[in-house]
PDB file of C-alpha atoms and ligand atoms in Angstrom:
ATOM      1  CA  MET Y  13     -91.212   4.296 214.667  1.00 42.00           C
ATOM      2  CA  ALA Y  14     -88.195   5.996 216.375  1.00 48.00           C
ATOM      3  CA  GLU Y  15     -84.279   4.691 214.980  1.00 51.00           C
ATOM      4  CA  PRO Y  16     -83.027   1.998 216.964  1.00 54.00           C
ATOM      5  CA  LEU Y  17     -79.650   3.221 218.990  1.00 58.00           C
ATOM      6  CA  PRO Y  18     -76.468   1.983 218.702  1.00 64.00           C
ATOM      7  CA  PRO Y  19     -75.611  -0.189 221.755  1.00 71.00           C
ATOM      8  CA  THR Y  20     -73.121   2.801 222.647  1.00 78.00           C
ATOM      9  CA  ARG Y  21     -75.482   5.434 222.723  1.00 69.00           C
ATOM     10  CA  ARG Y  22     -78.045   3.031 224.602  1.00 80.00           C
ATOM     11  CA  ASN Y  23     -77.466   3.788 228.073  1.00 86.00           C
ATOM     12  CA  ARG Y  24     -79.192   0.023 230.187  1.00 83.00           C
ATOM     13  CA  ALA Y  25     -80.382   2.333 233.339  1.00 83.00           C
ATOM     14  CA  SER Y  26     -82.726   4.588 231.899  1.00 85.00           C
ATOM     15  CA  LEU Y  27     -86.572   3.848 232.397  1.00 78.00           C
ATOM     16  CA  THR Y  28     -87.294   3.725 228.893  1.00 83.00           C
ATOM     17  CA  TYR Y  29     -84.311   1.422 228.054  1.00 80.00           C
ATOM     18  CA  LYS Y  30     -85.702  -0.616 230.793  1.00 79.00           C
ATOM     19  CA  VAL Y  31     -89.242  -1.068 229.705  1.00 80.00           C
ATOM     20  CA  ARG Y  32     -88.611  -2.221 226.540  1.00 82.00           C
ATOM     21  CA  TYR Y  33     -86.072  -4.387 226.908  1.00 80.00           C
ATOM     22  CA  ALA Y  34     -88.902  -5.620 229.362  1.00 80.00           C
ATOM     23  CA  ALA Y  35     -91.509  -5.332 226.122  1.00 81.00           C
ATOM     24  CA  GLN Y  36     -88.848  -7.702 224.054  1.00 85.00           C
ATOM     25  CA  ASN Y  37     -87.579 -10.511 226.828  1.00 82.00           C
ATOM     26  CA  PRO Y  38     -90.549 -10.728 228.893  1.00 83.00           C
ATOM     27  CA  ASP Y  39     -89.006 -14.220 229.150  1.00 84.00           C
ATOM     28  CA  ARG Y  40     -86.324 -12.341 231.111  1.00 83.00           C
ATOM     29  CA  ILE Y  41     -87.805 -10.042 233.487  1.00 87.00           C
ATOM     30  CA  LYS Y  42     -88.286 -12.549 236.605  1.00 87.00           C
ATOM     31  CA  SER Y  43     -84.260 -13.334 236.502  1.00 87.00           C
ATOM     32  CA  TYR Y  44     -83.678  -9.667 236.245  1.00 88.00           C
ATOM     33  CA  LEU Y  45     -86.625  -9.047 239.182  1.00 90.00           C
ATOM     34  CA  ALA Y  46     -84.251 -11.792 241.034  1.00 91.00           C
ATOM     35  CA  ARG Y  47     -81.030  -9.895 240.686  1.00 89.00           C
ATOM     36  CA  VAL Y  48     -82.997  -6.767 241.552  1.00 91.00           C
ATOM     37  CA  ALA Y  49     -83.966  -8.078 244.722  1.00 93.00           C
ATOM     38  CA  ARG Y  50     -79.767  -9.760 245.641  1.00 93.00           C
ATOM     39  CA  ASP Y  51     -78.123  -6.351 244.124  1.00 92.00           C
ATOM     40  CA  LEU Y  52     -80.513  -4.822 247.379  1.00 95.00           C
ATOM     41  CA  ARG Y  53     -78.833  -7.310 249.360  1.00 95.00           C
ATOM     42  CA  PHE Y  54     -75.605  -6.835 248.811  1.00 96.00           C
ATOM     43  CA  ARG Y  55     -75.050  -3.457 249.440  1.00 94.00           C
ATOM     44  CA  LEU Y  56     -77.258  -3.799 252.474  1.00 95.00           C
ATOM     45  CA  SER Y  57     -74.723  -5.711 253.902  1.00 95.00           C
ATOM     46  CA  SER Y  58     -71.836  -4.338 251.746  1.00 95.00           C
ATOM     47  CA  ARG Y  59     -69.061  -1.831 253.328  1.00 94.00           C
ATOM     48  CA  ASP Y  60     -68.126  -0.701 249.710  1.00 96.00           C
ATOM     49  CA  HIS Y  61     -68.142  -1.715 246.435  1.00 96.00           C
ATOM     50  CA  VAL Y  62     -65.947  -4.541 246.723  1.00 97.00           C
ATOM     51  CA  ALA Y  63     -66.982  -6.417 249.303  1.00 97.00           C
ATOM     52  CA  TYR Y  64     -70.744  -6.001 247.380  1.00 97.00           C
ATOM     53  CA  TYR Y  65     -68.293  -7.247 244.163  1.00 97.00           C
ATOM     54  CA  ARG Y  66     -67.037 -10.470 245.726  1.00 98.00           C
ATOM     55  CA  ALA Y  67     -70.442 -11.605 246.763  1.00 97.00           C
ATOM     56  CA  VAL Y  68     -71.558 -11.683 243.640  1.00 97.00           C
ATOM     57  CA  MET Y  69     -69.105 -14.138 242.666  1.00 98.00           C
ATOM     58  CA  LYS Y  70     -69.383 -16.321 246.227  1.00 98.00           C
ATOM     59  CA  SER Y  71     -73.025 -16.500 244.752  1.00 97.00           C
ATOM     60  CA  ASP Y  72     -71.815 -16.759 240.988  1.00 97.00           C
ATOM     61  CA  THR Y  73     -69.285 -18.895 241.163  1.00 98.00           C
ATOM     62  CA  ALA Y  74     -71.410 -21.078 243.118  1.00 98.00           C
ATOM     63  CA  LYS Y  75     -74.077 -22.259 239.967  1.00 97.00           C
ATOM     64  CA  ASN Y  76     -71.085 -22.104 237.049  1.00 98.00           C
ATOM     65  CA  PRO Y  77     -67.626 -20.289 237.134  1.00 98.00           C
ATOM     66  CA  GLU Y  78     -67.648 -19.716 233.714  1.00 98.00           C
ATOM     67  CA  ALA Y  79     -70.813 -18.349 233.961  1.00 97.00           C
ATOM     68  CA  ALA Y  80     -69.435 -16.121 236.532  1.00 98.00           C
ATOM     69  CA  VAL Y  81     -66.494 -14.567 234.655  1.00 98.00           C
ATOM     70  CA  GLY Y  82     -69.224 -13.494 231.528  1.00 95.00           C
ATOM     71  CA  SER Y  83     -69.171 -16.668 229.247  1.00 97.00           C
ATOM     72  CA  ARG Y  84     -72.589 -18.862 228.453  1.00 94.00           C
ATOM     73  CA  SER Y  85     -71.419 -21.691 227.648  1.00 97.00           C
ATOM     74  CA  HIS Y  86     -67.904 -23.600 227.605  1.00 97.00           C
ATOM     75  CA  GLY Y  87     -67.063 -23.026 224.066  1.00 98.00           C
ATOM     76  CA  ARG Y  88     -67.785 -19.400 224.418  1.00 97.00           C
ATOM     77  CA  TRP Y  89     -65.190 -19.911 227.608  1.00 98.00           C
ATOM     78  CA  LEU Y  90     -62.593 -20.385 225.068  1.00 98.00           C
ATOM     79  CA  ALA Y  91     -63.145 -18.435 222.785  1.00 97.00           C
ATOM     80  CA  LEU Y  92     -63.212 -15.464 224.345  1.00 97.00           C
ATOM     81  CA  GLY Y  93     -59.829 -16.725 226.295  1.00 98.00           C
ATOM     82  CA  GLN Y  94     -58.741 -17.454 222.407  1.00 98.00           C
ATOM     83  CA  MET Y  95     -59.455 -13.820 221.212  1.00 98.00           C
ATOM     84  CA  GLN Y  96     -57.936 -11.928 224.621  1.00 98.00           C
ATOM     85  CA  PHE Y  97     -54.298 -14.438 224.144  1.00 98.00           C
ATOM     86  CA  ASP Y  98     -54.563 -13.620 220.062  1.00 98.00           C
ATOM     87  CA  TYR Y  99     -54.171 -10.095 220.261  1.00 98.00           C
ATOM     88  CA  LEU Y 100     -52.019  -9.951 223.108  1.00 98.00           C
ATOM     89  CA  ARG Y 101     -49.892 -11.938 220.916  1.00 98.00           C
ATOM     90  CA  LYS Y 102     -50.491  -9.979 217.988  1.00 98.00           C
ATOM     91  CA  HIS Y 103     -50.060  -6.709 220.364  1.00 97.00           C
ATOM     92  CA  GLY Y 104     -46.084  -7.686 221.709  1.00 94.00           C
ATOM     93  CA  LEU Y 105     -46.666 -10.359 224.170  1.00 98.00           C
ATOM     94  CA  LYS Y 106     -43.473 -12.312 224.295  1.00 98.00           C
ATOM     95  CA  PRO Y 107     -42.383 -15.245 226.571  1.00 98.00           C
ATOM     96  CA  ASP Y 108     -40.392 -13.992 229.132  1.00 98.00           C
ATOM     97  CA  ASP Y 109     -42.666 -11.189 229.301  1.00 98.00           C
ATOM     98  CA  ARG Y 110     -43.511 -10.908 233.549  1.00 98.00           C
ATOM     99  CA  MET Y 111     -47.523 -10.560 233.318  1.00 98.00           C
ATOM    100  CA  LEU Y 112     -50.074  -9.149 236.140  1.00 99.00           C
ATOM    101  CA  GLU Y 113     -53.042  -9.693 235.190  1.00 99.00           C
ATOM    102  CA  ILE Y 114     -55.490  -7.863 237.357  1.00 99.00           C
ATOM    103  CA  GLY Y 115     -59.137  -9.396 238.220  1.00 98.00           C
ATOM    104  CA  CYS Y 116     -58.132 -13.217 236.711  1.00 98.00           C
ATOM    105  CA  GLY Y 117     -61.350 -14.932 237.142  1.00 98.00           C
ATOM    106  CA  ASN Y 118     -60.793 -18.527 236.811  1.00 98.00           C
ATOM    107  CA  LEU Y 119     -58.065 -17.730 234.057  1.00 98.00           C
ATOM    108  CA  ARG Y 120     -60.708 -17.854 230.974  1.00 98.00           C
ATOM    109  CA  ALA Y 121     -57.132 -16.765 229.618  1.00 98.00           C
ATOM    110  CA  GLY Y 122     -54.752 -16.728 231.881  1.00 98.00           C
ATOM    111  CA  TRP Y 123     -54.500 -21.145 231.346  1.00 98.00           C
ATOM    112  CA  ARG Y 124     -53.303 -19.980 227.916  1.00 98.00           C
ATOM    113  CA  PHE Y 125     -50.864 -16.502 229.359  1.00 98.00           C
ATOM    114  CA  ILE Y 126     -49.194 -19.330 232.038  1.00 98.00           C
ATOM    115  CA  ASP Y 127     -48.967 -22.131 229.315  1.00 98.00           C
ATOM    116  CA  TYR Y 128     -47.155 -19.206 226.629  1.00 98.00           C
ATOM    117  CA  LEU Y 129     -45.317 -17.404 229.121  1.00 98.00           C
ATOM    118  CA  ASP Y 130     -41.776 -18.860 230.609  1.00 98.00           C
ATOM    119  CA  PRO Y 131     -42.671 -20.320 233.844  1.00 98.00           C
ATOM    120  CA  GLY Y 132     -43.086 -18.086 236.878  1.00 98.00           C
ATOM    121  CA  ASN Y 133     -44.070 -15.439 234.828  1.00 98.00           C
ATOM    122  CA  TYR Y 134     -47.540 -15.157 235.464  1.00 98.00           C
ATOM    123  CA  TYR Y 135     -49.544 -13.517 238.419  1.00 98.00           C
ATOM    124  CA  GLY Y 136     -53.545 -13.238 238.984  1.00 98.00           C
ATOM    125  CA  ILE Y 137     -54.808 -11.137 240.693  1.00 98.00           C
ATOM    126  CA  ASP Y 138     -58.267 -11.196 242.207  1.00 98.00           C
ATOM    127  CA  ILE Y 139     -60.654 -10.438 245.363  1.00 98.00           C
ATOM    128  CA  SER Y 140     -63.109 -13.510 245.072  1.00 98.00           C
ATOM    129  CA  PRO Y 141     -61.432 -15.940 247.145  1.00 98.00           C
ATOM    130  CA  ASP Y 142     -64.291 -18.802 244.725  1.00 98.00           C
ATOM    131  CA  ILE Y 143     -62.903 -17.165 241.858  1.00 98.00           C
ATOM    132  CA  LEU Y 144     -59.528 -18.380 242.202  1.00 98.00           C
ATOM    133  CA  LEU Y 145     -60.095 -21.737 243.680  1.00 98.00           C
ATOM    134  CA  ALA Y 146     -61.547 -22.057 240.102  1.00 98.00           C
ATOM    135  CA  ALA Y 147     -58.282 -20.841 238.716  1.00 98.00           C
ATOM    136  CA  GLN Y 148     -57.016 -23.676 241.298  1.00 98.00           C
ATOM    137  CA  ASN Y 149     -59.215 -26.460 238.917  1.00 98.00           C
ATOM    138  CA  THR Y 150     -58.381 -25.165 235.977  1.00 98.00           C
ATOM    139  CA  LEU Y 151     -54.882 -25.059 235.948  1.00 98.00           C
ATOM    140  CA  VAL Y 152     -55.263 -28.925 236.799  1.00 98.00           C
ATOM    141  CA  ARG Y 153     -57.352 -29.653 234.081  1.00 98.00           C
ATOM    142  CA  GLN Y 154     -54.369 -27.565 231.733  1.00 98.00           C
ATOM    143  CA  GLU Y 155     -51.515 -29.176 233.417  1.00 98.00           C
ATOM    144  CA  LEU Y 156     -49.640 -26.335 234.089  1.00 98.00           C
ATOM    145  CA  ARG Y 157     -48.121 -26.989 237.454  1.00 97.00           C
ATOM    146  CA  GLU Y 158     -45.127 -27.047 236.447  1.00 98.00           C
ATOM    147  CA  LYS Y 159     -45.068 -23.593 235.110  1.00 98.00           C
ATOM    148  CA  LEU Y 160     -46.037 -22.586 238.437  1.00 98.00           C
ATOM    149  CA  PRO Y 161     -48.288 -19.623 238.308  1.00 98.00           C
ATOM    150  CA  HIS Y 162     -48.637 -17.394 241.534  1.00 98.00           C
ATOM    151  CA  LEU Y 163     -52.268 -16.681 241.839  1.00 98.00           C
ATOM    152  CA  THR Y 164     -52.972 -14.433 244.898  1.00 98.00           C
ATOM    153  CA  LEU Y 165     -56.808 -12.815 246.577  1.00 98.00           C
ATOM    154  CA  VAL Y 166     -56.913  -9.096 246.976  1.00 98.00           C
ATOM    155  CA  ASN Y 167     -58.703  -6.631 249.148  1.00 98.00           C
ATOM    156  CA  ASP Y 168     -57.863  -3.472 247.230  1.00 98.00           C
ATOM    157  CA  LEU Y 169     -55.715  -2.253 244.251  1.00 98.00           C
ATOM    158  CA  LYS Y 170     -53.240  -0.651 245.439  1.00 98.00           C
ATOM    159  CA  LEU Y 171     -50.310  -3.864 244.546  1.00 98.00           C
ATOM    160  CA  ARG Y 172     -48.735  -2.333 247.553  1.00 98.00           C
ATOM    161  CA  PHE Y 173     -47.528  -6.380 248.132  1.00 98.00           C
ATOM    162  CA  LEU Y 174     -45.964  -6.133 244.552  1.00 98.00           C
ATOM    163  CA  PRO Y 175     -42.327  -5.759 243.578  1.00 98.00           C
ATOM    164  CA  SER Y 176     -41.181  -2.157 241.661  1.00 98.00           C
ATOM    165  CA  GLY Y 177     -41.072  -1.826 237.760  1.00 98.00           C
ATOM    166  CA  HIS Y 178     -41.156  -5.283 237.897  1.00 98.00           C
ATOM    167  CA  PHE Y 179     -43.797  -5.960 235.234  1.00 98.00           C
ATOM    168  CA  SER Y 180     -43.735  -6.059 231.670  1.00 98.00           C
ATOM    169  CA  VAL Y 181     -47.038  -6.730 230.809  1.00 98.00           C
ATOM    170  CA  VAL Y 182     -50.328  -5.711 232.906  1.00 98.00           C
ATOM    171  CA  HIS Y 183     -53.890  -6.479 231.668  1.00 98.00           C
ATOM    172  CA  ALA Y 184     -57.153  -6.330 232.771  1.00 98.00           C
ATOM    173  CA  HIS Y 185     -60.197  -7.930 230.679  1.00 98.00           C
ATOM    174  CA  SER Y 186     -63.716  -7.121 231.186  1.00 98.00           C
ATOM    175  CA  VAL Y 187     -62.571  -6.024 234.899  1.00 98.00           C
ATOM    176  CA  PHE Y 188     -63.333  -2.282 234.903  1.00 98.00           C
ATOM    177  CA  SER Y 189     -66.425  -2.726 233.359  1.00 97.00           C
ATOM    178  CA  HIS Y 190     -67.513  -3.544 237.128  1.00 97.00           C
ATOM    179  CA  SER Y 191     -65.454  -0.531 238.744  1.00 98.00           C
ATOM    180  CA  PRO Y 192     -67.050   2.144 239.495  1.00 98.00           C
ATOM    181  CA  LEU Y 193     -64.650   4.880 239.345  1.00 98.00           C
ATOM    182  CA  ASP Y 194     -63.008   5.860 242.507  1.00 98.00           C
ATOM    183  CA  VAL Y 195     -61.914   1.585 242.185  1.00 98.00           C
ATOM    184  CA  ILE Y 196     -60.160   2.319 238.642  1.00 98.00           C
ATOM    185  CA  ASP Y 197     -58.799   5.642 240.228  1.00 98.00           C
ATOM    186  CA  GLU Y 198     -57.142   3.580 242.893  1.00 98.00           C
ATOM    187  CA  CYS Y 199     -56.021   0.910 240.089  1.00 98.00           C
ATOM    188  CA  LEU Y 200     -54.637   3.665 238.094  1.00 98.00           C
ATOM    189  CA  ALA Y 201     -53.151   5.216 241.450  1.00 98.00           C
ATOM    190  CA  HIS Y 202     -50.997   2.715 241.609  1.00 98.00           C
ATOM    191  CA  VAL Y 203     -50.931   0.736 238.926  1.00 98.00           C
ATOM    192  CA  GLY Y 204     -47.270   2.386 237.441  1.00 98.00           C
ATOM    193  CA  ARG Y 205     -45.155   2.096 240.450  1.00 98.00           C
ATOM    194  CA  VAL Y 206     -45.210  -2.036 239.364  1.00 98.00           C
ATOM    195  CA  LEU Y 207     -45.298  -1.727 235.738  1.00 98.00           C
ATOM    196  CA  ALA Y 208     -41.572  -2.368 234.435  1.00 98.00           C
ATOM    197  CA  PRO Y 209     -40.634   1.373 232.069  1.00 98.00           C
ATOM    198  CA  ASP Y 210     -41.341   0.124 228.404  1.00 97.00           C
ATOM    199  CA  GLY Y 211     -44.540  -2.032 229.734  1.00 98.00           C
ATOM    200  CA  PHE Y 212     -47.602  -1.616 228.621  1.00 98.00           C
ATOM    201  CA  PHE Y 213     -50.693  -1.953 230.657  1.00 98.00           C
ATOM    202  CA  ASP Y 214     -54.282  -3.129 228.453  1.00 98.00           C
ATOM    203  CA  PHE Y 215     -57.455  -2.816 230.219  1.00 98.00           C
ATOM    204  CA  THR Y 216     -61.823  -3.530 228.258  1.00 98.00           C
ATOM    205  CA  PHE Y 217     -64.481  -0.909 229.979  1.00 98.00           C
ATOM    206  CA  ASP Y 218     -68.157  -0.864 228.109  1.00 97.00           C
ATOM    207  CA  ARG Y 219     -68.203   1.877 226.102  1.00 97.00           C
ATOM    208  CA  THR Y 220     -70.368   4.989 226.085  1.00 96.00           C
ATOM    209  CA  GLU Y 221     -70.996   7.915 224.253  1.00 94.00           C
ATOM    210  CA  GLY Y 222     -74.252   9.472 226.222  1.00 93.00           C
ATOM    211  CA  THR Y 223     -74.257   9.866 229.834  1.00 93.00           C
ATOM    212  CA  GLU Y 224     -71.856   7.114 232.181  1.00 96.00           C
ATOM    213  CA  HIS Y 225     -74.048   5.270 233.381  1.00 95.00           C
ATOM    214  CA  HIS Y 226     -74.218   1.428 235.780  1.00 94.00           C
ATOM    215  CA  VAL Y 227     -77.051  -1.089 235.442  1.00 91.00           C
ATOM    216  CA  LEU Y 228     -77.569  -2.280 239.185  1.00 92.00           C
ATOM    217  CA  ARG Y 229     -73.630  -2.292 240.952  1.00 92.00           C
ATOM    218  CA  GLU Y 230     -72.211  -4.689 238.694  1.00 93.00           C
ATOM    219  CA  ASP Y 231     -72.108  -3.117 234.928  1.00 94.00           C
ATOM    220  CA  PHE Y 232     -70.375   0.010 234.319  1.00 97.00           C
ATOM    221  CA  TYR Y 233     -70.808   2.106 231.753  1.00 97.00           C
ATOM    222  CA  TYR Y 234     -68.137   5.020 231.331  1.00 98.00           C
ATOM    223  CA  ARG Y 235     -66.376   7.360 227.746  1.00 97.00           C
ATOM    224  CA  THR Y 236     -63.750   6.862 226.167  1.00 98.00           C
ATOM    225  CA  GLU Y 237     -62.265  10.514 227.386  1.00 98.00           C
ATOM    226  CA  THR Y 238     -63.395  10.135 231.144  1.00 98.00           C
ATOM    227  CA  LEU Y 239     -60.299   6.668 231.396  1.00 98.00           C
ATOM    228  CA  ILE Y 240     -58.037   8.294 229.243  1.00 98.00           C
ATOM    229  CA  SER Y 241     -58.030  11.116 231.372  1.00 98.00           C
ATOM    230  CA  LEU Y 242     -57.646   9.370 234.182  1.00 98.00           C
ATOM    231  CA  ALA Y 243     -54.914   7.647 233.198  1.00 98.00           C
ATOM    232  CA  GLU Y 244     -52.880  11.176 231.865  1.00 98.00           C
ATOM    233  CA  ARG Y 245     -53.955  12.473 235.490  1.00 98.00           C
ATOM    234  CA  HIS Y 246     -52.243   9.757 237.023  1.00 98.00           C
ATOM    235  CA  GLY Y 247     -48.651  10.042 234.772  1.00 98.00           C
ATOM    236  CA  PHE Y 248     -49.298   7.520 232.025  1.00 98.00           C
ATOM    237  CA  ALA Y 249     -50.019   8.151 227.614  1.00 98.00           C
ATOM    238  CA  ALA Y 250     -53.219   6.570 226.856  1.00 98.00           C
ATOM    239  CA  ARG Y 251     -54.693   5.335 223.392  1.00 98.00           C
ATOM    240  CA  PHE Y 252     -58.056   3.283 223.155  1.00 98.00           C
ATOM    241  CA  MET Y 253     -57.108   0.525 220.586  1.00 98.00           C
ATOM    242  CA  ASP Y 254     -59.459   0.498 217.230  1.00 97.00           C
ATOM    243  CA  ASP Y 255     -58.263  -2.402 216.212  1.00 97.00           C
ATOM    244  CA  TRP Y 256     -59.749  -4.091 219.161  1.00 97.00           C
ATOM    245  CA  GLU Y 257     -63.111  -3.163 218.212  1.00 96.00           C
ATOM    246  CA  GLU Y 258     -63.105  -5.118 214.753  1.00 95.00           C
ATOM    247  CA  LEU Y 259     -63.198  -8.292 217.750  1.00 95.00           C
ATOM    248  CA  PRO Y 260     -66.565  -9.934 218.570  1.00 89.00           C
ATOM    249  CA  HIS Y 261     -66.770  -8.162 221.328  1.00 87.00           C
ATOM    250  CA  GLY Y 262     -69.123  -5.418 223.508  1.00 91.00           C
ATOM    251  CA  GLN Y 263     -66.656  -4.036 225.397  1.00 97.00           C
ATOM    252  CA  SER Y 264     -63.931  -1.352 224.398  1.00 98.00           C
ATOM    253  CA  LYS Y 265     -59.923  -1.498 225.049  1.00 98.00           C
ATOM    254  CA  ILE Y 266     -57.410   1.183 225.690  1.00 98.00           C
ATOM    255  CA  ARG Y 267     -53.347   1.030 226.283  1.00 98.00           C
ATOM    256  CA  VAL Y 268     -51.936   2.852 229.102  1.00 98.00           C
ATOM    257  CA  THR Y 269     -47.855   2.736 228.771  1.00 98.00           C
ATOM    258  CA  HIS Y 270     -44.899   5.609 231.190  1.00 98.00           C
ATOM    259  CA  PRO Y 271     -45.405   8.546 228.448  1.00 93.00           C
ATOM    260  CA  ALA Y 272     -41.933   8.145 226.326  1.00 84.00           C
TER     261      ALA Y 272
HETATM  262  C1  LIG I 329     -65.788 -10.729 234.235  1.00 73.04           C
HETATM  263  S1  LIG I 329     -64.482 -11.217 235.253  1.00 73.04           S
HETATM  264  C2  LIG I 329     -63.190 -11.165 234.613  1.00 73.04           C
HETATM  265  C3  LIG I 329     -62.277 -12.290 234.528  1.00 73.04           C
HETATM  266  C4  LIG I 329     -61.001 -12.936 233.255  1.00 73.04           C
HETATM  267  N1  LIG I 329     -60.404 -11.850 233.859  1.00 73.04           N
HETATM  268  C5  LIG I 329     -61.559 -13.319 232.658  1.00 73.04           C
HETATM  269  O1  LIG I 329     -61.410 -12.167 231.096  1.00 73.04           O
HETATM  270  O2  LIG I 329     -61.956 -14.082 232.582  1.00 73.04           O
HETATM  271  C6  LIG I 329     -64.315  -9.899 236.383  1.00 73.04           C
HETATM  272  C7  LIG I 329     -63.259 -10.479 237.275  1.00 73.04           C
HETATM  273  O3  LIG I 329     -62.484  -9.030 238.251  1.00 73.04           O
HETATM  274  C8  LIG I 329     -62.550  -9.749 239.214  1.00 73.04           C
HETATM  275  N2  LIG I 329     -62.860  -7.843 240.342  1.00 73.04           N
HETATM  276  C9  LIG I 329     -63.918  -7.397 240.080  1.00 73.04           C
HETATM  277  N3  LIG I 329     -63.383  -6.204 240.246  1.00 73.04           N
HETATM  278  C10 LIG I 329     -62.411  -6.568 240.909  1.00 73.04           C
HETATM  279  C11 LIG I 329     -61.165  -5.771 241.436  1.00 73.04           C
HETATM  280  N4  LIG I 329     -61.455  -4.253 241.759  1.00 73.04           N
HETATM  281  N5  LIG I 329     -60.175  -5.645 242.139  1.00 73.04           N
HETATM  282  C12 LIG I 329     -59.712  -7.342 241.577  1.00 73.04           C
HETATM  283  N6  LIG I 329     -60.569  -8.868 240.575  1.00 73.04           N
HETATM  284  C13 LIG I 329     -61.311  -7.468 240.405  1.00 73.04           C
HETATM  285  C14 LIG I 329     -63.615  -9.961 239.963  1.00 73.04           C
HETATM  286  O4  LIG I 329     -63.718 -11.138 240.946  1.00 73.04           O
HETATM  287  C15 LIG I 329     -63.910 -10.926 238.388  1.00 73.04           C
HETATM  288  O5  LIG I 329     -62.835 -13.003 238.554  1.00 73.04           O
END
């Protein structure tokens, strides 16, 4: 029997993968077919990827905001936020940092950043009005009103309403894993302007060592070198964060900075 492929070599879009997965998980076939039908509907009614993914988030948030950002249970939602926070603390986050969180969702990690940072120093943006309303509920639940965080709806990642050289930390967790390359390219083309000279931008991505692919228009898999060279083309230094791989999280992480 063939050896199972390691996760980074699997192509979730291939027919072989789908047939094998269906045979091993017959109970998931119905929900997968529902997702395929939804994908078709949203693709036909959306003018671009942002509109498409906004519709996905509207549909998922209506069912459960914590599941909409990828957590199966409240316990997982708490743990995933803690993991992001602990890692960033270990890798340089300080209370006086000015943080931009791209794709902040319902503040799974954001509420911990807000709690830790000096008042007014957290700025979260997202394309989904529905998840931003859920983010307000998180703020209320965690009693963080006095920290005066900013939560803003965006249509693109040009960041043109934000000040130049302002943010010492930019963070995008599990956002590029849902983004086609042109969206990532747009982000990298503009984030350098708002990033402070000695600041850094950390983002996660779904890594493949095989063929780059996507599943529906929801999950995108990239090779590390694709994203590193894209960042370099936009004038950044970029490095793969090896120690993130040790954590129980399926994605990988890259840090970009202005060159020394
Ligand atoms: C999987 S959730 C992760 C949310 C948050 N970063 C966390 O870890 O809990 C992805 C979030 O990114 C947002 N998003 C997706 N594409 C985006 C884009 N192009 N610009 C801004 N936000 C985006 C989604 O609406 C969603 O809230």
